[in-house]
Amino acid sequence: MRSVDKLHPLLTDLLQSINAVPFIPADFKWKPTFRDWLIQLNQMKASDELDDGQARQLMFEVEQAYNEFKNMLDSSE
């Protein structure tokens, strides 16, 4: 999945979900990262697709954010 029209709603939902979790700090380092991705996607056409490098970077950043979120959950128990 690399097309803007598929990724944009998912990233929007992800950022809204991050903002809705009360124990995630306001300065959670991945918020600006995903906001930047949304800005980048907004500058593209719906039919455009991320290139290999962009897709790989986005996947890496999502995985890193997930791991950090999971660690927060583990440490809050």
C-alpha positions as a printed NumPy array, in Angstrom:
array([[ 0.   ,  0.   ,  0.   ],
       [ 1.714,  3.139, -1.228],
       [-0.957,  5.35 , -2.743],
       [-1.812,  8.64 , -1.123],
       [-5.558,  7.943, -1.073],
       [-4.957,  4.741,  0.925],
       [-2.273,  6.049,  3.299],
       [-3.717,  9.444,  4.189],
       [-6.787,  8.175,  6.103],
       [-4.658,  5.636,  7.984],
       [-2.091,  8.218,  9.043],
       [-4.86 , 10.63 , 10.025],
       [-6.456,  7.945, 12.21 ],
       [-3.07 ,  7.053, 13.695],
       [-2.301, 10.642, 14.682],
       [-5.796, 11.182, 16.096],
       [-5.45 ,  7.98 , 18.123],
       [-2.064,  9.022, 19.47 ],
       [-3.549, 12.377, 20.494],
       [-6.481, 10.667, 22.215],
       [-4.425,  8.426, 24.512],
       [-4.139, 10.321, 27.793],
       [-0.851,  8.857, 28.991],
       [ 1.056,  9.665, 25.815],
       [ 3.001, 12.848, 26.544],
       [ 2.29 , 15.956, 24.492],
       [ 5.902, 15.907, 23.319],
       [ 5.788, 12.285, 22.083],
       [ 8.501, 12.389, 19.451],
       [ 6.468, 10.609, 16.766],
       [ 3.642, 13.159, 16.629],
       [ 5.606, 15.634, 14.489],
       [ 6.908, 12.787, 12.337],
       [ 3.424, 11.622, 11.408],
       [ 2.237, 15.221, 11.026],
       [ 5.096, 15.756,  8.544],
       [ 4.033, 12.666,  6.616],
       [ 0.491, 14.012,  6.398],
       [ 1.794, 17.334,  5.114],
       [ 3.845, 15.5  ,  2.508],
       [ 0.857, 13.394,  1.441],
       [-1.335, 16.508,  1.23 ],
       [ 1.085, 17.947, -1.299],
       [ 0.683, 14.904, -3.551],
       [-2.186, 13.795, -5.78 ],
       [-4.498, 11.045, -4.538],
       [-3.233,  8.759, -7.289],
       [ 0.439,  9.352, -6.455],
       [ 2.395,  6.647, -4.701],
       [ 5.334,  6.71 , -2.328],
       [ 8.56 ,  5.553, -3.905],
       [10.541,  2.623, -2.451],
       [12.616,  4.836, -0.171],
       [ 9.635,  6.764,  1.156],
       [ 7.637,  3.591,  1.777],
       [10.54 ,  1.989,  3.592],
       [11.073,  5.092,  5.747],
       [ 7.383,  5.342,  6.634],
       [ 7.248,  1.675,  7.599],
       [10.376,  2.059,  9.724],
       [ 8.956,  5.086, 11.539],
       [ 5.596,  3.405, 12.164],
       [ 7.36 ,  0.354, 13.588],
       [ 9.58 ,  2.497, 15.81 ],
       [ 6.591,  4.454, 17.113],
       [ 4.69 ,  1.22 , 17.758],
       [ 7.606, -0.24 , 19.705],
       [ 7.919,  2.909, 21.79 ],
       [ 4.16 ,  2.928, 22.451],
       [ 4.27 , -0.743, 23.443],
       [ 7.119, -0.008, 25.844],
       [ 5.03 ,  2.77 , 27.415],
       [ 2.203,  0.312, 27.928],
       [ 4.536, -2.256, 29.485],
       [ 6.053,  0.289, 31.853],
       [ 2.655,  1.622, 32.943],
       [ 1.56 , -1.759, 34.306]])
